Short mmCIF file of C-alpha atoms (C1' of nucleotides) in Angstrom, two decimals:
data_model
loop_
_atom_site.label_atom_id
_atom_site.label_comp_id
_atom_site.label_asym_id
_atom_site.label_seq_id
_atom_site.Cartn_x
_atom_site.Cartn_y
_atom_site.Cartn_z
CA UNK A 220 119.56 119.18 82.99
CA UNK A 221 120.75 120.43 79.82
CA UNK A 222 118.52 118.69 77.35
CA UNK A 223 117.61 119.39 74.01
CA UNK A 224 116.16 122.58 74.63
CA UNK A 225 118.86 123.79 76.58
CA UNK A 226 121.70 122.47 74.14
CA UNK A 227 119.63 123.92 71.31
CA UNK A 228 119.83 127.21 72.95
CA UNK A 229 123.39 127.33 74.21
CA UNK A 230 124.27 126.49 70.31
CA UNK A 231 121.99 129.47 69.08
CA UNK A 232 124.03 131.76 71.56
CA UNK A 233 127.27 130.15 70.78
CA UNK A 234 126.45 130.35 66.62
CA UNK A 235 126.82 134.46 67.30
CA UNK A 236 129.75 134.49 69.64
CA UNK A 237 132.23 132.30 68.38
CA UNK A 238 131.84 132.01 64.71
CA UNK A 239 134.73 133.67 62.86
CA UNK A 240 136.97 133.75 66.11
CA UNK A 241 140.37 132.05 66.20
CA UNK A 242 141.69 130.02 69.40
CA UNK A 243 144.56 130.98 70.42
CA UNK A 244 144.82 128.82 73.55
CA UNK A 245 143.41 126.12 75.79
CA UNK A 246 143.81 125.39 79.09
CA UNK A 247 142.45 122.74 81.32
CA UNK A 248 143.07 121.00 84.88
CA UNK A 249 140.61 117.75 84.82
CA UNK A 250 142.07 115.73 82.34
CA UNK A 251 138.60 113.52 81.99
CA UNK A 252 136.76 116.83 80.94
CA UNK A 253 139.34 117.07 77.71
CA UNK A 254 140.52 113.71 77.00
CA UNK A 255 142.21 115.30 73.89
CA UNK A 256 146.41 114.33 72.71
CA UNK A 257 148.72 116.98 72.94
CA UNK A 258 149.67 116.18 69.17
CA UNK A 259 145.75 116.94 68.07
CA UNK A 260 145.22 120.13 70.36
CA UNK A 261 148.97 121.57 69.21
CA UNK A 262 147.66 120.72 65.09
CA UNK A 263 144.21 121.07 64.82
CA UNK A 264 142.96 123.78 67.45
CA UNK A 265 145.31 125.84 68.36
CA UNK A 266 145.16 128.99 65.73
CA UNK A 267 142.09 127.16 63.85
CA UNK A 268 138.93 129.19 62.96
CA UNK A 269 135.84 128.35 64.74
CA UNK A 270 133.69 127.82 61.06
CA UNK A 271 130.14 126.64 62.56
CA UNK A 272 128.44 125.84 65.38
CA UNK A 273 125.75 122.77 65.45
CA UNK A 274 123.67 120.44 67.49
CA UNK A 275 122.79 116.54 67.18
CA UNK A 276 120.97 115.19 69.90
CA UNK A 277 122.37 116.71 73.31
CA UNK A 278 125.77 117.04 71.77
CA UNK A 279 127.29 120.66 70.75
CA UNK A 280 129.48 120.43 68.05
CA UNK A 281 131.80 123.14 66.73
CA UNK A 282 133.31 122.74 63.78
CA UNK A 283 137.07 124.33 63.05
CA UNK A 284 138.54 125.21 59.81
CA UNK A 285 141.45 122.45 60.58
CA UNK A 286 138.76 120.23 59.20
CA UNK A 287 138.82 119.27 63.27
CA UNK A 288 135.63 119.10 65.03
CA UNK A 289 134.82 120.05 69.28
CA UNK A 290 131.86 117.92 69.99
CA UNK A 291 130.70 118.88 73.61
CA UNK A 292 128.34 116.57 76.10
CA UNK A 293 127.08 118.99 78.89
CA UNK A 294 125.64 116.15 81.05
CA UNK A 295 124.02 117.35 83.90
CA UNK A 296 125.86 120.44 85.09
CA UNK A 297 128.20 121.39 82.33
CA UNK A 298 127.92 125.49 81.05
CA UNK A 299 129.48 126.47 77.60
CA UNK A 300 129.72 130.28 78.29
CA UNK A 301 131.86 133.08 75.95
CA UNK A 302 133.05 135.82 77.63
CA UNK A 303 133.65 139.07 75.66
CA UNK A 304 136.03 141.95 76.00
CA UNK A 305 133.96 144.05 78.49
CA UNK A 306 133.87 141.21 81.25
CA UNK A 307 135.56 143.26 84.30
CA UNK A 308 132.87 146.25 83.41
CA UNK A 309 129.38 146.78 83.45
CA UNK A 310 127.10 145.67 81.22
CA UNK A 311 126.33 142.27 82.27
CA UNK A 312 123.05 141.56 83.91
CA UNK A 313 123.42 141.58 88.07
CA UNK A 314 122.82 137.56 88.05
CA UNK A 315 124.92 136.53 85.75
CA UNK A 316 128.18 134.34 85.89
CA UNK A 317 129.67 136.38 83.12
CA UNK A 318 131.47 138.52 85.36
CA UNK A 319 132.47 135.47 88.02
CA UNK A 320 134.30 133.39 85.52
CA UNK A 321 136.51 131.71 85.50
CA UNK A 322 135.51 129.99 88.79
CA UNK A 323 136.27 126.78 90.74
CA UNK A 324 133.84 124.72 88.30
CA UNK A 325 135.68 126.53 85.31
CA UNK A 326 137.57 122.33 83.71
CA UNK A 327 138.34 124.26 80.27
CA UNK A 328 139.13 127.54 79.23
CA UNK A 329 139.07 128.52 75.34
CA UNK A 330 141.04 132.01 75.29
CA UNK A 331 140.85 133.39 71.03
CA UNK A 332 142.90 135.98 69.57
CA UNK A 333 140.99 138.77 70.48
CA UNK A 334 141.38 138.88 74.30
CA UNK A 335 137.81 136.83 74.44
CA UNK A 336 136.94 133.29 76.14
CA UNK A 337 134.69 130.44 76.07
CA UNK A 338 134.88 128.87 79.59
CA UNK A 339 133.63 124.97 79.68
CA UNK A 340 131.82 124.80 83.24
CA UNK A 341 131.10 121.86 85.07
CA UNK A 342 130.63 121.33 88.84
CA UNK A 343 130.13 117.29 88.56
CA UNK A 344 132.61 116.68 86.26
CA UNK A 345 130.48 114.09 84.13
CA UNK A 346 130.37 116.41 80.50
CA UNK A 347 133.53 116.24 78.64
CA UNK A 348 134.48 118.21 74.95
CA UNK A 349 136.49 116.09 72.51
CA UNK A 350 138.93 117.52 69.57
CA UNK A 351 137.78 114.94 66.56
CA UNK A 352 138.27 115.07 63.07
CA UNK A 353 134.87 116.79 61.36
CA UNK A 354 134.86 113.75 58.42
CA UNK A 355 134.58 111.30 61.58
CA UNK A 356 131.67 112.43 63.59
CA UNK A 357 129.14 110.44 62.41
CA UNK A 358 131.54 107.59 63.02
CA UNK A 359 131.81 108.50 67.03
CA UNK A 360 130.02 105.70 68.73
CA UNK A 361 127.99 107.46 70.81
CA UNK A 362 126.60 109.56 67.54
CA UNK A 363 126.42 106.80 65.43
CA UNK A 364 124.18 105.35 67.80
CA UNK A 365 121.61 107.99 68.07
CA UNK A 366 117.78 107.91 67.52
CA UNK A 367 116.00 110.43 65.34
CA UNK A 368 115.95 114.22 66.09
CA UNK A 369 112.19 114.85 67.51
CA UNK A 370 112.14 118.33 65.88
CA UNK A 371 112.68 116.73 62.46
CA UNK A 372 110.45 115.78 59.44
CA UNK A 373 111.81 112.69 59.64
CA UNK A 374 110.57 111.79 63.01
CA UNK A 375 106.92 110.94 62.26
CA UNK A 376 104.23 108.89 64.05
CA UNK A 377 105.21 105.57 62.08
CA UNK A 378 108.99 106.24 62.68
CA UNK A 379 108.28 106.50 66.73
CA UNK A 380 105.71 103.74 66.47
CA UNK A 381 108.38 101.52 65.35
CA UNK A 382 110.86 102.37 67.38
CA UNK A 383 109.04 101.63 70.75
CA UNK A 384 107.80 98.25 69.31
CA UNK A 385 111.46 97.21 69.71
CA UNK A 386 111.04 98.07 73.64
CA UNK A 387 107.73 96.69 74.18
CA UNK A 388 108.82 95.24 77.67
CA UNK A 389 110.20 98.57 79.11
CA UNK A 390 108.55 101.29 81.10
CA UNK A 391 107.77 104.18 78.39
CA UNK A 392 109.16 106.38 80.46
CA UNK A 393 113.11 104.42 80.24
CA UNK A 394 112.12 104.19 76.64
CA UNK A 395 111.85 107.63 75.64
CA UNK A 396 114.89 108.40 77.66
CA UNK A 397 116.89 106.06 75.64
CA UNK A 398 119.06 108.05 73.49
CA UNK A 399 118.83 104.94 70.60
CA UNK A 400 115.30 105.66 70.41
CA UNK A 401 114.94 109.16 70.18
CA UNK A 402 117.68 111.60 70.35
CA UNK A 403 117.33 114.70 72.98
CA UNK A 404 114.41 113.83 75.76
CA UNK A 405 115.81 113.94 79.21
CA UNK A 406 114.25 113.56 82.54
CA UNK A 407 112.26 117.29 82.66
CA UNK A 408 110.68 116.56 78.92
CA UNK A 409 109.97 113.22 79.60
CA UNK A 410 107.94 113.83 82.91
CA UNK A 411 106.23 116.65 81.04
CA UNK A 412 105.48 115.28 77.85
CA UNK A 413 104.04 111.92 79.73
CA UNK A 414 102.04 114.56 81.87
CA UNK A 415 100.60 116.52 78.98
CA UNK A 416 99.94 113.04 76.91
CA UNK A 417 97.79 111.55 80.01
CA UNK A 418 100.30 108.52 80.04
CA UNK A 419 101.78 106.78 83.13
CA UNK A 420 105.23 106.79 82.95
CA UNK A 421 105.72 103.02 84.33
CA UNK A 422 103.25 101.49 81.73
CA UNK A 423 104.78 98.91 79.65
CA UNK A 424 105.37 100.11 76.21
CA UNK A 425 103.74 97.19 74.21
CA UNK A 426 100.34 98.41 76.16
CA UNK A 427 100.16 101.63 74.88
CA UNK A 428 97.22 102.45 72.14
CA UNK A 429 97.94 103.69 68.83
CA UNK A 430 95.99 106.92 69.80
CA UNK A 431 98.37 107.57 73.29
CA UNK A 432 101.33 107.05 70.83
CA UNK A 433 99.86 109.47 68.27
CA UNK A 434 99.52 111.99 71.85
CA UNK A 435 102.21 110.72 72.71
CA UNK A 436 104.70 111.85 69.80
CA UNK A 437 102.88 115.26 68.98
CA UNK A 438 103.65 115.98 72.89
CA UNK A 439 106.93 115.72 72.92
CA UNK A 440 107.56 117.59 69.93
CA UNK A 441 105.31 120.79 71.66
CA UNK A 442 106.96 120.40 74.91
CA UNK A 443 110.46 120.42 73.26
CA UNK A 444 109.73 123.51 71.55
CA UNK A 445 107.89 125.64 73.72
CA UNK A 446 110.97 124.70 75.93
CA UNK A 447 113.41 126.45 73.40
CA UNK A 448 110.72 129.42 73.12
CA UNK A 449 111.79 130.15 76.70
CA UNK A 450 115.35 129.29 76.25
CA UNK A 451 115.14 125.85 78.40
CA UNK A 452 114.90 124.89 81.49
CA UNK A 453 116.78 126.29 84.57
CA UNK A 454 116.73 124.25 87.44
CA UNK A 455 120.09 124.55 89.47
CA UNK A 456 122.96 124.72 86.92
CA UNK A 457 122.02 125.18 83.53
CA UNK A 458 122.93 129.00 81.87
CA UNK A 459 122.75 129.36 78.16
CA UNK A 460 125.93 130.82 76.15
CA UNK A 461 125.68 134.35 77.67
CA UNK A 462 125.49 133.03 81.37
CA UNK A 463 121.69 133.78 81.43
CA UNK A 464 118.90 131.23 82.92
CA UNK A 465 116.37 129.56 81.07
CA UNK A 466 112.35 130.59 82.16
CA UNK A 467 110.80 127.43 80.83
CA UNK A 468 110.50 125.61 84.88
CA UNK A 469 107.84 128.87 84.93
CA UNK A 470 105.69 127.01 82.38
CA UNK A 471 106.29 123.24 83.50
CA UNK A 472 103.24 120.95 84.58
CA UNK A 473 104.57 118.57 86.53
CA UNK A 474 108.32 118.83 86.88
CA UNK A 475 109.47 119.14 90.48
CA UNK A 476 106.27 120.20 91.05
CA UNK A 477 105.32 117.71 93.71
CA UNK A 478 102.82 118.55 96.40
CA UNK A 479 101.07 120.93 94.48
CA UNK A 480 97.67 120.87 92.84
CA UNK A 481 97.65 118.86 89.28
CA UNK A 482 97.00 121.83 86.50
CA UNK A 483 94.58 119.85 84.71
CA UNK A 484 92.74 118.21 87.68
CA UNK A 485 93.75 119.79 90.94
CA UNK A 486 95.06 116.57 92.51
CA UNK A 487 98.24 116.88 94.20
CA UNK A 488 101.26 115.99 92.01
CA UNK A 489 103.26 113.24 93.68
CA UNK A 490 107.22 112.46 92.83
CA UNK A 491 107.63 108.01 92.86
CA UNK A 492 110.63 106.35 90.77
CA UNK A 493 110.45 104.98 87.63
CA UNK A 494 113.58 103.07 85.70
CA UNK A 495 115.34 104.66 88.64
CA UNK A 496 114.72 107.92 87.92
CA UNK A 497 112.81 110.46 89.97
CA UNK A 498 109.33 111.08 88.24
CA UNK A 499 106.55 113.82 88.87
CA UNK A 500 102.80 112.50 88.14
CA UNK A 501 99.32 113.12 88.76
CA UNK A 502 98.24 109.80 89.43
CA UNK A 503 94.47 110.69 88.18
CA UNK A 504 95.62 111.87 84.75
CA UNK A 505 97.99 109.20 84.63
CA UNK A 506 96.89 106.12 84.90
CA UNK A 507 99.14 102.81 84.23
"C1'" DC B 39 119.35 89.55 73.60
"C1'" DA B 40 116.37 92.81 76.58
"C1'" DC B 41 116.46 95.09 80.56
"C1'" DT B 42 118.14 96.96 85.21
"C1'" DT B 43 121.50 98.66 88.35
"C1'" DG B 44 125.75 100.92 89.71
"C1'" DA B 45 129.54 104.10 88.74
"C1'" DC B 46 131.14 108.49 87.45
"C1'" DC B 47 131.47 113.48 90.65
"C1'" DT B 48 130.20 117.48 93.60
"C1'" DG B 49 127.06 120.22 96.19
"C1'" DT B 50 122.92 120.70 98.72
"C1'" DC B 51 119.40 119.47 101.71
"C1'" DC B 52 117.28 116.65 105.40
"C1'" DG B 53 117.22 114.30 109.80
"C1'" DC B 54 119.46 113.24 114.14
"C1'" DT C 1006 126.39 123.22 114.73
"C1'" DG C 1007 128.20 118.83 112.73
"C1'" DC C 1008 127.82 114.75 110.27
"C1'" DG C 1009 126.09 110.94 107.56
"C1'" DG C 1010 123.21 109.76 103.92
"C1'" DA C 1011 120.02 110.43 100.08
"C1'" DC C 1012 119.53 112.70 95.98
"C1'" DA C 1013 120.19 115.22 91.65
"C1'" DG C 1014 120.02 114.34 86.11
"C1'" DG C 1015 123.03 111.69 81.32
"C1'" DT C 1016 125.32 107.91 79.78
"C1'" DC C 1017 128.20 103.75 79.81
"C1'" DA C 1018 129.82 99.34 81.85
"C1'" DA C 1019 128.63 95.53 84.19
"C1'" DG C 1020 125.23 92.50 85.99
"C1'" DT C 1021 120.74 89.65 85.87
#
DNA sequence: CACTTGACCTGTCCGC
DNA sequence: TGCGGACAGGTCAAGT
Protein backbone atom coordinates (compact mmCIF):
# COMPACT_ATOMS: atom_id res chain seq x y z
CA UNK A 1 0.00 0.00 0.00
CA UNK A 2 2.37 2.60 0.78
CA UNK A 3 2.96 4.22 -2.56
CA UNK A 4 4.17 7.40 -3.53
CA UNK A 5 1.64 9.31 -1.90
CA UNK A 6 1.89 7.60 1.20
CA UNK A 7 5.85 7.60 1.30
CA UNK A 8 5.67 11.26 0.31
CA UNK A 9 3.62 11.88 3.31
CA UNK A 10 5.28 9.75 5.94
CA UNK A 11 8.62 11.80 4.79
CA UNK A 12 6.75 15.24 5.24
CA UNK A 13 5.82 14.01 8.87
CA UNK A 14 9.14 12.48 9.46
CA UNK A 15 11.09 15.94 7.96
CA UNK A 16 9.48 17.68 11.40
CA UNK A 17 10.05 14.92 13.88
CA UNK A 18 13.34 13.69 13.45
CA UNK A 19 15.46 16.35 11.98
CA UNK A 20 18.05 17.61 14.48
CA UNK A 21 17.55 14.47 16.82
CA UNK A 22 20.47 12.20 17.69
CA UNK A 23 20.11 8.20 17.90
CA UNK A 24 21.14 6.97 20.66
CA UNK A 25 20.13 3.34 20.10
CA UNK A 26 18.70 0.65 17.86
CA UNK A 27 17.18 -2.33 18.48
CA UNK A 28 15.78 -5.00 16.30
CA UNK A 29 14.60 -8.84 16.38
CA UNK A 30 14.06 -9.78 12.46
CA UNK A 31 17.34 -9.66 11.18
CA UNK A 32 15.91 -9.43 7.31
CA UNK A 33 14.12 -6.08 8.33
CA UNK A 34 17.85 -4.51 9.21
CA UNK A 35 20.30 -6.36 7.27
CA UNK A 36 22.86 -3.78 8.63
CA UNK A 37 26.87 -5.00 10.18
CA UNK A 38 27.40 -4.47 13.62
CA UNK A 39 30.70 -2.52 12.58
CA UNK A 40 28.38 0.14 10.40
CA UNK A 41 25.46 0.51 13.06
CA UNK A 42 28.29 0.82 16.12
CA UNK A 43 30.24 3.82 13.54
CA UNK A 44 27.88 5.46 11.60
CA UNK A 45 24.41 5.56 13.55
CA UNK A 46 24.76 5.23 16.77
CA UNK A 47 25.19 9.03 18.27
CA UNK A 48 24.86 10.46 14.51
CA UNK A 49 22.49 13.43 13.80
CA UNK A 50 19.52 12.76 11.77
CA UNK A 51 20.50 15.92 9.03
CA UNK A 52 17.50 15.43 6.38
CA UNK A 53 14.84 13.52 5.53
CA UNK A 54 13.99 12.66 1.62
CA UNK A 55 12.09 10.57 -0.81
CA UNK A 56 13.04 8.87 -4.31
CA UNK A 57 10.55 6.76 -5.68
CA UNK A 58 8.87 4.64 -2.76
CA UNK A 59 12.09 4.73 -0.84
CA UNK A 60 12.51 7.01 2.48
CA UNK A 61 15.80 8.06 2.93
CA UNK A 62 17.29 9.76 5.98
CA UNK A 63 20.32 11.13 5.80
CA UNK A 64 22.85 11.23 9.10
CA UNK A 65 25.58 13.57 9.76
CA UNK A 66 28.11 10.37 9.74
CA UNK A 67 27.86 11.06 6.06
CA UNK A 68 25.72 7.51 6.51
CA UNK A 69 22.44 7.28 4.91
CA UNK A 70 18.90 5.01 6.27
CA UNK A 71 17.14 4.33 3.08
CA UNK A 72 13.73 2.65 4.07
CA UNK A 73 11.35 0.36 1.60
CA UNK A 74 7.88 0.17 3.37
CA UNK A 75 6.52 -2.53 0.99
CA UNK A 76 3.19 -3.33 1.66
CA UNK A 77 2.65 -3.09 5.40
CA UNK A 78 5.66 -1.37 6.78
CA UNK A 79 4.83 2.04 9.27
CA UNK A 80 7.72 4.57 10.01
CA UNK A 81 6.12 6.18 13.15
CA UNK A 82 8.09 8.73 15.89
CA UNK A 83 6.91 8.65 19.11
CA UNK A 84 7.41 11.76 21.32
CA UNK A 85 7.85 12.32 25.01
CA UNK A 86 4.11 12.45 25.96
CA UNK A 87 3.33 8.83 24.58
CA UNK A 88 1.89 7.17 27.98
CA UNK A 89 -0.49 10.53 28.27
CA UNK A 90 -3.15 12.06 26.52
CA UNK A 91 -2.95 13.88 23.67
CA UNK A 92 -2.94 11.42 20.99
CA UNK A 93 -6.01 11.00 18.89
CA UNK A 94 -8.35 7.83 20.28
CA UNK A 95 -7.35 5.74 16.95
CA UNK A 96 -4.08 6.07 16.85
CA UNK A 97 -1.12 3.51 17.29
CA UNK A 98 0.93 6.19 18.95
CA UNK A 99 0.04 5.13 22.25
CA UNK A 100 0.16 1.06 21.36
CA UNK A 101 3.72 1.03 20.27
CA UNK A 102 5.86 -0.72 20.39
CA UNK A 103 3.72 -3.76 19.41
CA UNK A 104 4.17 -7.32 18.06
CA UNK A 105 4.71 -5.85 14.37
CA UNK A 106 7.23 -3.28 16.02
CA UNK A 107 11.03 -5.22 13.65
CA UNK A 108 13.03 -1.87 14.59
CA UNK A 109 13.07 0.50 17.21
CA UNK A 110 15.10 3.94 16.82
CA UNK A 111 15.29 5.28 20.59
CA UNK A 112 17.33 9.26 20.31
CA UNK A 113 18.76 11.08 23.08
CA UNK A 114 15.87 12.72 24.20
CA UNK A 115 13.72 9.85 25.59
CA UNK A 116 11.87 9.86 21.91
CA UNK A 117 11.44 6.87 19.24
CA UNK A 118 10.92 6.10 15.72
CA UNK A 119 9.41 2.55 15.66
CA UNK A 120 9.85 0.67 12.04
CA UNK A 121 6.43 -1.37 11.78
CA UNK A 122 5.82 -4.14 9.68
CA UNK A 123 3.33 -7.04 10.05
CA UNK A 124 4.57 -8.99 6.68
CA UNK A 125 7.96 -8.56 7.13
CA UNK A 126 8.71 -7.73 3.31
CA UNK A 127 10.08 -3.69 3.95
CA UNK A 128 13.50 -3.58 5.26
CA UNK A 129 15.78 -0.08 6.29
CA UNK A 130 19.44 -0.25 5.28
CA UNK A 131 22.48 1.85 7.04
CA UNK A 132 24.46 2.97 3.59
CA UNK A 133 26.93 5.43 3.03
CA UNK A 134 25.02 8.90 1.72
CA UNK A 135 27.92 9.30 -1.33
CA UNK A 136 26.61 5.67 -2.44
CA UNK A 137 22.93 5.91 -2.85
CA UNK A 138 22.60 6.54 -6.21
CA UNK A 139 24.89 3.57 -6.65
CA UNK A 140 22.26 1.07 -4.71
CA UNK A 141 20.93 -1.15 -7.40
CA UNK A 142 17.60 -0.92 -6.79
CA UNK A 143 17.93 3.20 -7.00
CA UNK A 144 20.09 3.21 -9.73
CA UNK A 145 17.57 1.45 -11.53
CA UNK A 146 14.67 3.70 -11.09
CA UNK A 147 12.37 5.45 -13.67
CA UNK A 148 11.59 9.14 -13.52
CA UNK A 149 9.76 10.80 -10.55
CA UNK A 150 6.03 11.48 -12.01
CA UNK A 151 5.79 14.71 -9.93
CA UNK A 152 8.86 16.09 -11.72
CA UNK A 153 9.51 18.55 -14.63
CA UNK A 154 11.43 16.14 -16.02
CA UNK A 155 8.78 13.60 -16.51
CA UNK A 156 6.99 14.97 -19.59
CA UNK A 157 4.72 13.46 -22.28
CA UNK A 158 7.80 12.62 -24.66
CA UNK A 159 9.83 11.20 -21.67
CA UNK A 160 6.72 8.65 -20.79
CA UNK A 161 6.06 8.17 -24.48
CA UNK A 162 9.41 6.74 -24.78
CA UNK A 163 9.57 4.85 -22.06
CA UNK A 164 6.46 2.62 -22.80
CA UNK A 165 7.68 2.16 -26.45
CA UNK A 166 10.35 -0.05 -24.85
CA UNK A 167 7.30 -2.28 -23.38
CA UNK A 168 5.15 -2.27 -26.30
CA UNK A 169 4.24 -6.06 -25.73
CA UNK A 170 3.14 -5.69 -22.02
CA UNK A 171 -0.21 -4.98 -20.49
CA UNK A 172 -0.09 -1.04 -19.59
CA UNK A 173 -1.18 -1.79 -16.55
CA UNK A 174 2.41 -4.19 -15.61
CA UNK A 175 4.04 -1.33 -17.38
CA UNK A 176 3.26 1.49 -15.30
CA UNK A 177 3.86 -0.64 -12.29
CA UNK A 178 7.33 -1.24 -13.33
CA UNK A 179 9.49 0.69 -11.13
CA UNK A 180 12.22 1.10 -14.36
CA UNK A 181 9.62 2.93 -16.06
CA UNK A 182 8.29 5.25 -13.77
CA UNK A 183 9.23 5.55 -10.23
CA UNK A 184 6.26 5.54 -7.44
CA UNK A 185 2.80 4.06 -9.11
CA UNK A 186 1.58 1.09 -7.21
CA UNK A 187 -1.45 -0.99 -7.54
CA UNK A 188 -4.23 1.79 -5.99
CA UNK A 189 -2.74 4.67 -8.54
CA UNK A 190 -2.48 2.50 -11.24
CA UNK A 191 -6.18 1.17 -11.13
CA UNK A 192 -7.20 4.79 -10.63
CA UNK A 193 -5.26 6.60 -12.98
CA UNK A 194 -6.25 3.81 -15.82
CA UNK A 195 -9.91 4.49 -14.53
CA UNK A 196 -9.81 8.25 -14.77
CA UNK A 197 -7.76 8.00 -18.31
CA UNK A 198 -10.66 5.64 -19.89
CA UNK A 199 -7.86 2.97 -20.56
CA UNK A 200 -8.13 -0.84 -20.07
CA UNK A 201 -5.62 -1.95 -17.98
CA UNK A 202 -4.81 -5.32 -20.07
CA UNK A 203 -4.38 -3.40 -23.44
CA UNK A 204 -1.11 -3.92 -24.98
CA UNK A 205 1.03 -0.92 -24.68
CA UNK A 206 2.16 -0.57 -28.38
CA UNK A 207 -1.86 -0.05 -29.05
CA UNK A 208 -2.32 2.81 -27.14
CA UNK A 209 -2.95 6.35 -29.11
CA UNK A 210 -0.82 9.23 -28.67
CA UNK A 211 -3.92 11.09 -27.23
CA UNK A 212 -4.66 8.05 -24.32
CA UNK A 213 -0.89 8.48 -23.55
CA UNK A 214 -1.17 12.28 -23.39
CA UNK A 215 -4.51 11.24 -20.75
CA UNK A 216 -2.73 8.91 -19.78
CA UNK A 217 0.43 10.79 -18.21
CA UNK A 218 -1.53 14.02 -17.06
CA UNK A 219 -3.68 11.29 -14.97
CA UNK A 220 -1.32 9.93 -13.13
CA UNK A 221 0.32 12.97 -12.19
CA UNK A 222 -3.45 14.37 -10.74
CA UNK A 223 -4.19 11.17 -9.12
CA UNK A 224 -0.72 11.12 -7.40
CA UNK A 225 -1.26 14.42 -6.04
CA UNK A 226 -4.64 14.74 -5.01
CA UNK A 227 -3.53 11.46 -3.19
CA UNK A 228 -0.87 13.44 -1.10
CA UNK A 229 -3.62 16.34 -0.64
CA UNK A 230 -5.36 13.75 1.55
CA UNK A 231 -2.29 12.29 2.99
CA UNK A 232 -2.57 8.81 0.92
CA UNK A 233 -4.33 6.09 0.92
CA UNK A 234 -5.43 3.96 3.96
CA UNK A 235 -6.53 0.70 3.22
CA UNK A 236 -5.55 -1.83 6.07
CA UNK A 237 -2.02 -0.91 7.27
CA UNK A 238 -0.73 2.18 6.09
CA UNK A 239 -0.40 5.27 9.01
CA UNK A 240 1.66 8.27 8.13
CA UNK A 241 4.62 9.43 10.62
CA UNK A 242 2.25 10.45 13.49
CA UNK A 243 0.28 7.04 13.42
CA UNK A 244 -2.68 8.81 11.63
CA UNK A 245 -4.65 7.25 8.45
CA UNK A 246 -4.68 8.56 5.14
CA UNK A 247 -8.54 9.81 3.72
CA UNK A 248 -7.67 9.52 0.06
CA UNK A 249 -9.77 5.61 -0.33
CA UNK A 250 -12.80 8.42 0.44
CA UNK A 251 -12.06 9.99 -2.96
CA UNK A 252 -11.01 6.77 -5.06
CA UNK A 253 -13.01 5.76 -8.33
CA UNK A 254 -12.46 2.48 -8.73
CA UNK A 255 -10.15 1.02 -6.12
CA UNK A 256 -11.70 -1.85 -4.19
CA UNK A 257 -14.67 -0.50 -5.23
CA UNK A 258 -16.11 -3.54 -6.91
CA UNK A 259 -19.83 -4.12 -7.09
CA UNK A 260 -20.69 -0.70 -6.95
CA UNK A 261 -22.02 1.69 -9.55
CA UNK A 262 -19.11 3.14 -12.02
CA UNK A 263 -18.87 7.12 -11.00
CA UNK A 264 -18.76 8.16 -14.46
CA UNK A 265 -21.30 5.71 -15.98
CA UNK A 266 -23.20 3.87 -13.29
CA UNK A 267 -22.12 0.39 -14.42
CA UNK A 268 -21.07 -1.82 -11.76
CA UNK A 269 -17.28 -1.82 -11.15
CA UNK A 270 -15.95 -5.36 -11.48
CA UNK A 271 -12.39 -6.62 -9.84
CA UNK A 272 -10.55 -9.36 -12.86
CA UNK A 273 -6.57 -9.87 -12.81
CA UNK A 274 -4.26 -8.31 -14.79
CA UNK A 275 -0.20 -9.13 -14.80
CA UNK A 276 -1.36 -11.00 -11.74
CA UNK A 277 -2.49 -8.36 -9.92
CA UNK A 278 -6.00 -7.70 -8.66
CA UNK A 279 -7.56 -4.83 -10.83
CA UNK A 280 -10.87 -2.69 -10.35
CA UNK A 281 -12.56 -1.56 -13.85
CA UNK A 282 -15.59 -0.40 -15.37
CA UNK A 283 -15.60 -2.42 -18.29
CA UNK A 284 -17.77 0.38 -20.31
CA UNK A 285 -15.24 3.15 -19.68
CA UNK A 286 -12.57 0.83 -20.22
CA UNK A 287 -12.43 -0.75 -23.09
CA UNK A 288 -9.27 -2.98 -24.32
C1' DC B 1 16.14 -10.18 -24.55
C1' DA B 2 11.05 -9.40 -23.15
C1' DC B 3 7.82 -11.03 -20.32
C1' DT B 4 5.44 -13.95 -16.62
C1' DT B 5 5.23 -16.49 -12.43
C1' DG B 6 6.56 -17.71 -7.76
C1' DA B 7 8.69 -16.53 -3.35
C1' DC B 8 9.07 -13.63 0.52
C1' DC B 9 5.55 -13.20 5.27
C1' DT B 10 1.42 -12.60 8.25
C1' DG B 11 -3.36 -11.77 9.05
C1' DT B 12 -7.99 -11.84 7.54
C1' DC B 13 -11.88 -13.47 5.29
C1' DC B 14 -14.67 -17.03 2.93
C1' DG B 15 -16.63 -21.59 2.37
C1' DC B 16 -17.39 -26.18 4.17
C1' DT C 1 -16.44 -23.35 15.97
C1' DG C 2 -12.38 -25.08 13.31
C1' DC C 3 -9.67 -25.50 9.39
C1' DG C 4 -7.85 -25.10 4.76
C1' DG C 5 -7.18 -22.08 1.11
C1' DA C 6 -7.25 -17.72 -1.43
C1' DC C 7 -5.84 -13.24 -1.19
C1' DA C 8 -3.57 -8.85 -0.13
C1' DG C 9 0.09 -5.25 -2.41
C1' DG C 10 6.10 -4.37 -3.83
C1' DT C 11 9.99 -6.25 -5.62
C1' DC C 12 13.44 -9.72 -6.90
C1' DA C 13 14.86 -14.35 -8.59
C1' DA C 14 13.91 -17.83 -11.47
C1' DG C 15 11.48 -19.67 -15.31
C1' DT C 16 9.42 -19.60 -20.22
Amino acid sequence: MPELPEVETVKRGLKQHIVGRTIKSVDFDWPKSFPNSEYDVQSFLLGAKVLDVRRRAKVLIIDLNSDYSLICHLKMTGQLVFVGQKRFGAGHPSGSLVGKLPDKSTRVKFEFNDQTHLFFNDQRKFGWIKLVPTAQIQNVDFIKKLGPEPLEADFTVQVFADRLKRRSASPIKAVILDQTVLAGVGNIYADESLWAAQIHPATKTGKLTKAQIVKLHSEIVAVLNLSINHGGSTDKNYVDAEGNKGSYLKFAKVFRLNGSPCKRCGNVVTKIRVAGRGTHICTVCQKT
